[in-house]
Amino acid sequence: GICVDFPNGDALCVDHLVLDLNGTVSVAGRLLPGVKERIEQLQALGFTIYLLTADTRGKGAEIATSLGVQMQRVVVTEEIPTEACSKRAFIESVGPQRCVAMGNGRNDEEM
């Protein structure tokens, strides 16, 4: 990961990158150009990278494997009633203080 020191003495350290899959790193099951190279650069810095997806097309695991990252399936249950809540719960499980999350949809707002 990386740490950034601020002039006031505070520091921000980030170890985890959580990415929504569809529309953020892929479209219609195809990886967007340049994503693989950027993921490799971030992995070289020590980031643990996760892809979050409902995987309705069955491509999530394939893409995660091709990138060498972990996939986390977004699951809606009685306790976790929406995809947004499921994504937030995952962020909380890895530690939001040391995590950066990116997505492009309304259901990513909770990240």
GROMACS .gro file of N, CA and C in nm:
model
  333
    1GLY      N    1   0.081  -0.118   0.000
    1GLY     CA    2   0.000   0.000   0.000
    1GLY      C    3   0.085   0.125   0.000
    2ILE      N    4   0.023   0.234   0.027
    2ILE     CA    5   0.094   0.362   0.031
    2ILE      C    6   0.054   0.439   0.156
    3CYS      N    7   0.144   0.527   0.198
    3CYS     CA    8   0.116   0.620   0.307
    3CYS      C    9   0.148   0.760   0.259
    4VAL      N   10   0.063   0.853   0.295
    4VAL     CA   11   0.084   0.993   0.263
    4VAL      C   12   0.091   1.069   0.395
    5ASP      N   13   0.199   1.143   0.414
    5ASP     CA   14   0.215   1.226   0.534
    5ASP      C   15   0.171   1.368   0.502
    6PHE      N   16   0.090   1.425   0.590
    6PHE     CA   17   0.040   1.560   0.572
    6PHE      C   18   0.119   1.657   0.659
    7PRO      N   19   0.127   1.784   0.618
    7PRO     CA   20   0.205   1.883   0.694
    7PRO      C   21   0.164   1.897   0.840
    8ASN      N   22   0.038   1.867   0.872
    8ASN     CA   23  -0.006   1.882   1.011
    8ASN      C   24   0.035   1.763   1.099
    9GLY      N   25   0.107   1.667   1.039
    9GLY     CA   26   0.153   1.551   1.115
    9GLY      C   27   0.066   1.427   1.099
   10ASP      N   28  -0.053   1.444   1.040
   10ASP     CA   29  -0.139   1.328   1.015
   10ASP      C   30  -0.084   1.246   0.899
   11ALA      N   31  -0.122   1.121   0.895
   11ALA     CA   32  -0.084   1.034   0.784
   11ALA      C   33  -0.206   0.954   0.740
   12LEU      N   34  -0.209   0.921   0.615
   12LEU     CA   35  -0.314   0.837   0.560
   12LEU      C   36  -0.245   0.719   0.492
   13CYS      N   37  -0.274   0.599   0.540
   13CYS     CA   38  -0.217   0.479   0.481
   13CYS      C   39  -0.328   0.393   0.423
   14VAL      N   40  -0.307   0.345   0.302
   14VAL     CA   41  -0.407   0.266   0.232
   14VAL      C   42  -0.343   0.136   0.185
   15ASP      N   43  -0.407   0.024   0.219
   15ASP     CA   44  -0.358  -0.108   0.180
   15ASP      C   45  -0.451  -0.181   0.085
   16HIS      N   46  -0.578  -0.144   0.084
   16HIS     CA   47  -0.680  -0.218   0.008
   16HIS      C   48  -0.744  -0.127  -0.096
   17LEU      N   49  -0.765  -0.183  -0.215
   17LEU     CA   50  -0.839  -0.116  -0.320
   17LEU      C   51  -0.956  -0.205  -0.357
   18VAL      N   52  -1.076  -0.152  -0.344
   18VAL     CA   53  -1.198  -0.225  -0.375
   18VAL      C   54  -1.261  -0.160  -0.497
   19LEU      N   55  -1.281  -0.241  -0.601
   19LEU     CA   56  -1.334  -0.190  -0.727
   19LEU      C   57  -1.464  -0.259  -0.762
   20ASP      N   58  -1.563  -0.181  -0.802
   20ASP     CA   59  -1.682  -0.239  -0.862
   20ASP      C   60  -1.638  -0.292  -0.998
   21LEU      N   61  -1.696  -0.402  -1.039
   21LEU     CA   62  -1.654  -0.463  -1.165
   21LEU      C   63  -1.720  -0.400  -1.287
   22ASN      N   64  -1.851  -0.413  -1.298
   22ASN     CA   65  -1.919  -0.374  -1.421
   22ASN      C   66  -1.929  -0.221  -1.433
   23GLY      N   67  -1.872  -0.170  -1.540
   23GLY     CA   68  -1.875  -0.027  -1.566
   23GLY      C   69  -1.755   0.047  -1.510
   24THR      N   70  -1.686  -0.014  -1.415
   24THR     CA   71  -1.568   0.051  -1.356
   24THR      C   72  -1.439  -0.004  -1.417
   25VAL      N   73  -1.426  -0.137  -1.423
   25VAL     CA   74  -1.308  -0.198  -1.484
   25VAL      C   75  -1.344  -0.283  -1.606
   26SER      N   76  -1.473  -0.308  -1.624
   26SER     CA   77  -1.516  -0.386  -1.741
   26SER      C   78  -1.652  -0.336  -1.790
   27VAL      N   79  -1.680  -0.369  -1.915
   27VAL     CA   80  -1.810  -0.340  -1.974
   27VAL      C   81  -1.853  -0.466  -2.049
   28ALA      N   82  -1.973  -0.513  -2.021
   28ALA     CA   83  -2.028  -0.633  -2.086
   28ALA      C   84  -1.932  -0.752  -2.077
   29GLY      N   85  -1.867  -0.766  -1.962
   29GLY     CA   86  -1.780  -0.880  -1.940
   29GLY      C   87  -1.641  -0.869  -2.001
   30ARG      N   88  -1.608  -0.753  -2.056
   30ARG     CA   89  -1.475  -0.732  -2.117
   30ARG      C   90  -1.400  -0.625  -2.039
   31LEU      N   91  -1.277  -0.657  -2.007
   31LEU     CA   92  -1.190  -0.565  -1.935
   31LEU      C   93  -1.166  -0.440  -2.018
   32LEU      N   94  -1.172  -0.323  -1.955
   32LEU     CA   95  -1.145  -0.198  -2.025
   32LEU      C   96  -0.996  -0.186  -2.054
   33PRO      N   97  -0.960  -0.119  -2.162
   33PRO     CA   98  -0.819  -0.104  -2.198
   33PRO      C   99  -0.740  -0.035  -2.087
   34GLY      N  100  -0.622  -0.088  -2.058
   34GLY     CA  101  -0.532  -0.028  -1.961
   34GLY      C  102  -0.554  -0.071  -1.818
   35VAL      N  103  -0.665  -0.139  -1.789
   35VAL     CA  104  -0.695  -0.177  -1.650
   35VAL      C  105  -0.592  -0.277  -1.598
   36LYS      N  106  -0.560  -0.379  -1.676
   36LYS     CA  107  -0.467  -0.483  -1.630
   36LYS      C  108  -0.332  -0.423  -1.591
   37GLU      N  109  -0.281  -0.333  -1.674
   37GLU     CA  110  -0.152  -0.270  -1.645
   37GLU      C  111  -0.157  -0.185  -1.518
   38ARG      N  112  -0.265  -0.114  -1.499
   38ARG     CA  113  -0.279  -0.032  -1.378
   38ARG      C  114  -0.293  -0.118  -1.252
   39ILE      N  115  -0.367  -0.228  -1.264
   39ILE     CA  116  -0.380  -0.320  -1.151
   39ILE      C  117  -0.243  -0.376  -1.114
   40GLU      N  118  -0.165  -0.414  -1.214
   40GLU     CA  119  -0.030  -0.467  -1.189
   40GLU      C  120   0.057  -0.364  -1.118
   41GLN      N  121   0.048  -0.238  -1.158
   41GLN     CA  122   0.125  -0.132  -1.092
   41GLN      C  123   0.085  -0.117  -0.946
   42LEU      N  124  -0.045  -0.122  -0.920
   42LEU     CA  125  -0.093  -0.109  -0.782
   42LEU      C  126  -0.054  -0.230  -0.697
   43GLN      N  127  -0.058  -0.348  -0.756
   43GLN     CA  128  -0.015  -0.468  -0.685
   43GLN      C  129   0.134  -0.459  -0.650
   44ALA      N  130   0.214  -0.402  -0.740
   44ALA     CA  131   0.357  -0.386  -0.714
   44ALA      C  132   0.382  -0.292  -0.596
   45LEU      N  133   0.288  -0.202  -0.570
   45LEU     CA  134   0.299  -0.111  -0.455
   45LEU      C  135   0.252  -0.178  -0.326
   46GLY      N  136   0.198  -0.299  -0.337
   46GLY     CA  137   0.156  -0.372  -0.218
   46GLY      C  138   0.008  -0.367  -0.187
   47PHE      N  139  -0.072  -0.317  -0.280
   47PHE     CA  140  -0.216  -0.314  -0.258
   47PHE      C  141  -0.276  -0.454  -0.268
   48THR      N  142  -0.372  -0.482  -0.182
   48THR     CA  143  -0.459  -0.597  -0.199
   48THR      C  144  -0.581  -0.545  -0.272
   49ILE      N  145  -0.613  -0.607  -0.385
   49ILE     CA  146  -0.720  -0.556  -0.470
   49ILE      C  147  -0.834  -0.656  -0.477
   50TYR      N  148  -0.955  -0.602  -0.461
   50TYR     CA  149  -1.077  -0.682  -0.464
   50TYR      C  150  -1.170  -0.629  -0.572
   51LEU      N  151  -1.237  -0.719  -0.641
   51LEU     CA  152  -1.345  -0.683  -0.733
   51LEU      C  153  -1.477  -0.721  -0.667
   52LEU      N  154  -1.570  -0.628  -0.664
   52LEU     CA  155  -1.703  -0.657  -0.612
   52LEU      C  156  -1.799  -0.668  -0.729
   53THR      N  157  -1.880  -0.772  -0.728
   53THR     CA  158  -1.975  -0.790  -0.837
   53THR      C  159  -2.090  -0.881  -0.796
   54ALA      N  160  -2.205  -0.857  -0.854
   54ALA     CA  161  -2.316  -0.950  -0.839
   54ALA      C  162  -2.297  -1.066  -0.936
   55ASP      N  163  -2.208  -1.050  -1.033
   55ASP     CA  164  -2.166  -1.153  -1.128
   55ASP      C  165  -2.283  -1.219  -1.198
   56THR      N  166  -2.375  -1.140  -1.248
   56THR     CA  167  -2.493  -1.195  -1.315
   56THR      C  168  -2.459  -1.260  -1.449
   57ARG      N  169  -2.347  -1.225  -1.507
   57ARG     CA  170  -2.308  -1.285  -1.635
   57ARG      C  171  -2.204  -1.395  -1.620
   58GLY      N  172  -2.158  -1.418  -1.497
   58GLY     CA  173  -2.061  -1.523  -1.474
   58GLY      C  174  -1.920  -1.489  -1.515
   59LYS      N  175  -1.890  -1.362  -1.539
   59LYS     CA  176  -1.757  -1.321  -1.584
   59LYS      C  177  -1.667  -1.274  -1.472
   60GLY      N  178  -1.723  -1.247  -1.355
   60GLY     CA  179  -1.645  -1.190  -1.246
   60GLY      C  180  -1.525  -1.273  -1.207
   61ALA      N  181  -1.544  -1.401  -1.186
   61ALA     CA  182  -1.434  -1.489  -1.145
   61ALA      C  183  -1.329  -1.497  -1.254
   62GLU      N  184  -1.372  -1.503  -1.379
   62GLU     CA  185  -1.279  -1.509  -1.492
   62GLU      C  186  -1.192  -1.383  -1.497
   63ILE      N  187  -1.254  -1.267  -1.482
   63ILE     CA  188  -1.180  -1.141  -1.487
   63ILE      C  189  -1.087  -1.130  -1.366
   64ALA      N  190  -1.137  -1.165  -1.248
   64ALA     CA  191  -1.052  -1.158  -1.128
   64ALA      C  192  -0.930  -1.247  -1.143
   65THR      N  193  -0.948  -1.367  -1.195
   65THR     CA  194  -0.835  -1.458  -1.216
   65THR      C  195  -0.736  -1.399  -1.316
   66SER      N  196  -0.787  -1.341  -1.424
   66SER     CA  197  -0.697  -1.284  -1.526
   66SER      C  198  -0.617  -1.167  -1.470
   67LEU      N  199  -0.671  -1.098  -1.369
   67LEU     CA  200  -0.602  -0.984  -1.308
   67LEU      C  201  -0.518  -1.024  -1.187
   68GLY      N  202  -0.540  -1.146  -1.137
   68GLY     CA  203  -0.468  -1.189  -1.017
   68GLY      C  204  -0.518  -1.119  -0.892
   69VAL      N  205  -0.648  -1.092  -0.888
   69VAL     CA  206  -0.708  -1.025  -0.772
   69VAL      C  207  -0.819  -1.112  -0.714
   70GLN      N  208  -0.868  -1.074  -0.599
   70GLN     CA  209  -0.975  -1.147  -0.534
   70GLN      C  210  -1.110  -1.092  -0.576
   71MET      N  211  -1.205  -1.182  -0.597
   71MET     CA  212  -1.342  -1.140  -0.628
   71MET      C  213  -1.430  -1.163  -0.507
   72GLN      N  214  -1.514  -1.068  -0.479
   72GLN     CA  215  -1.612  -1.081  -0.372
   72GLN      C  216  -1.750  -1.065  -0.433
   73ARG      N  217  -1.832  -1.166  -0.420
   73ARG     CA  218  -1.967  -1.161  -0.475
   73ARG      C  219  -2.056  -1.074  -0.385
   74VAL      N  220  -2.129  -0.984  -0.444
   74VAL     CA  221  -2.225  -0.901  -0.373
   74VAL      C  222  -2.351  -0.984  -0.354
   75VAL      N  223  -2.388  -1.004  -0.230
   75VAL     CA  224  -2.503  -1.089  -0.197
   75VAL      C  225  -2.606  -1.008  -0.120
   76VAL      N  226  -2.730  -1.020  -0.162
   76VAL     CA  227  -2.841  -0.953  -0.093
   76VAL      C  228  -2.913  -1.059  -0.010
   77THR      N  229  -2.930  -1.028   0.118
   77THR     CA  230  -2.999  -1.120   0.210
   77THR      C  231  -3.101  -1.041   0.291
   78GLU      N  232  -3.168  -1.109   0.381
   78GLU     CA  233  -3.262  -1.039   0.469
   78GLU      C  234  -3.187  -0.938   0.557
   79GLU      N  235  -3.068  -0.976   0.602
   79GLU     CA  236  -2.988  -0.888   0.688
   79GLU      C  237  -2.919  -0.777   0.608
   80ILE      N  238  -2.887  -0.806   0.481
   80ILE     CA  239  -2.820  -0.710   0.393
   80ILE      C  240  -2.911  -0.691   0.273
   81PRO      N  241  -3.007  -0.597   0.281
   81PRO     CA  242  -3.118  -0.592   0.186
   81PRO      C  243  -3.089  -0.534   0.047
   82THR      N  244  -2.973  -0.471   0.027
   82THR     CA  245  -2.944  -0.412  -0.104
   82THR      C  246  -2.800  -0.439  -0.143
   83GLU      N  247  -2.769  -0.426  -0.272
   83GLU     CA  248  -2.631  -0.439  -0.317
   83GLU      C  249  -2.543  -0.333  -0.251
   84ALA      N  250  -2.595  -0.213  -0.237
   84ALA     CA  251  -2.518  -0.105  -0.174
   84ALA      C  252  -2.480  -0.143  -0.031
   85CYS      N  253  -2.574  -0.200   0.044
   85CYS     CA  254  -2.546  -0.244   0.181
   85CYS      C  255  -2.444  -0.357   0.183
   86SER      N  256  -2.452  -0.445   0.085
   86SER     CA  257  -2.357  -0.556   0.076
   86SER      C  258  -2.216  -0.504   0.050
   87LYS      N  259  -2.206  -0.405  -0.036
   87LYS     CA  260  -2.075  -0.345  -0.065
   87LYS      C  261  -2.020  -0.274   0.058
   88ARG      N  262  -2.106  -0.201   0.128
   88ARG     CA  263  -2.061  -0.134   0.250
   88ARG      C  264  -2.014  -0.236   0.353
   89ALA      N  265  -2.085  -0.345   0.367
   89ALA     CA  266  -2.046  -0.449   0.463
   89ALA      C  267  -1.910  -0.507   0.428
   90PHE      N  268  -1.883  -0.524   0.298
   90PHE     CA  269  -1.751  -0.575   0.259
   90PHE      C  270  -1.642  -0.476   0.296
   91ILE      N  271  -1.664  -0.349   0.266
   91ILE     CA  272  -1.566  -0.245   0.301
   91ILE      C  273  -1.540  -0.247   0.452
   92GLU      N  274  -1.643  -0.259   0.531
   92GLU     CA  275  -1.627  -0.265   0.676
   92GLU      C  276  -1.547  -0.388   0.718
   93SER      N  277  -1.560  -0.498   0.644
   93SER     CA  278  -1.488  -0.620   0.680
   93SER      C  279  -1.338  -0.611   0.654
   94VAL      N  280  -1.297  -0.532   0.554
   94VAL     CA  281  -1.153  -0.518   0.527
   94VAL      C  282  -1.091  -0.401   0.601
   95GLY      N  283  -1.173  -0.314   0.657
   95GLY     CA  284  -1.122  -0.201   0.733
   95GLY      C  285  -1.126  -0.073   0.654
   96PRO      N  286  -1.232   0.006   0.671
   96PRO     CA  287  -1.249   0.127   0.591
   96PRO      C  288  -1.140   0.233   0.612
   97GLN      N  289  -1.071   0.226   0.725
   97GLN     CA  290  -0.966   0.325   0.752
   97GLN      C  291  -0.847   0.309   0.658
   98ARG      N  292  -0.828   0.190   0.601
   98ARG     CA  293  -0.712   0.164   0.516
   98ARG      C  294  -0.754   0.115   0.378
   99CYS      N  295  -0.868   0.167   0.332
   99CYS     CA  296  -0.929   0.117   0.209
   99CYS      C  297  -0.972   0.232   0.119
  100VAL      N  298  -0.951   0.214  -0.011
  100VAL     CA  299  -1.004   0.304  -0.113
  100VAL      C  300  -1.100   0.223  -0.198
  101ALA      N  301  -1.217   0.279  -0.228
  101ALA     CA  302  -1.317   0.208  -0.308
  101ALA      C  303  -1.358   0.295  -0.427
  102MET      N  304  -1.379   0.228  -0.541
  102MET     CA  305  -1.419   0.298  -0.662
  102MET      C  306  -1.533   0.224  -0.730
  103GLY      N  307  -1.631   0.299  -0.773
  103GLY     CA  308  -1.742   0.243  -0.849
  103GLY      C  309  -1.808   0.355  -0.927
  104ASN      N  310  -1.898   0.319  -1.016
  104ASN     CA  311  -1.959   0.422  -1.099
  104ASN      C  312  -2.111   0.422  -1.095
  105GLY      N  313  -2.169   0.345  -1.004
  105GLY     CA  314  -2.314   0.336  -1.003
  105GLY      C  315  -2.374   0.383  -0.872
  106ARG      N  316  -2.502   0.400  -0.874
  106ARG     CA  317  -2.573   0.442  -0.753
  106ARG      C  318  -2.553   0.341  -0.639
  107ASN      N  319  -2.543   0.211  -0.673
  107ASN     CA  320  -2.525   0.110  -0.570
  107ASN      C  321  -2.382   0.108  -0.515
  108ASP      N  322  -2.295   0.196  -0.565
  108ASP     CA  323  -2.158   0.207  -0.514
  108ASP      C  324  -2.143   0.320  -0.412
  109GLU      N  325  -2.247   0.398  -0.394
  109GLU     CA  326  -2.239   0.513  -0.304
  109GLU      C  327  -2.205   0.473  -0.161
  110GLU      N  328  -2.247   0.355  -0.118
  110GLU     CA  329  -2.222   0.311   0.019
  110GLU      C  330  -2.077   0.272   0.045
  111MET      N  331  -2.002   0.252  -0.064
  111MET     CA  332  -1.862   0.216  -0.047
  111MET      C  333  -1.787   0.339   0.001
   0.00000   0.00000   0.00000
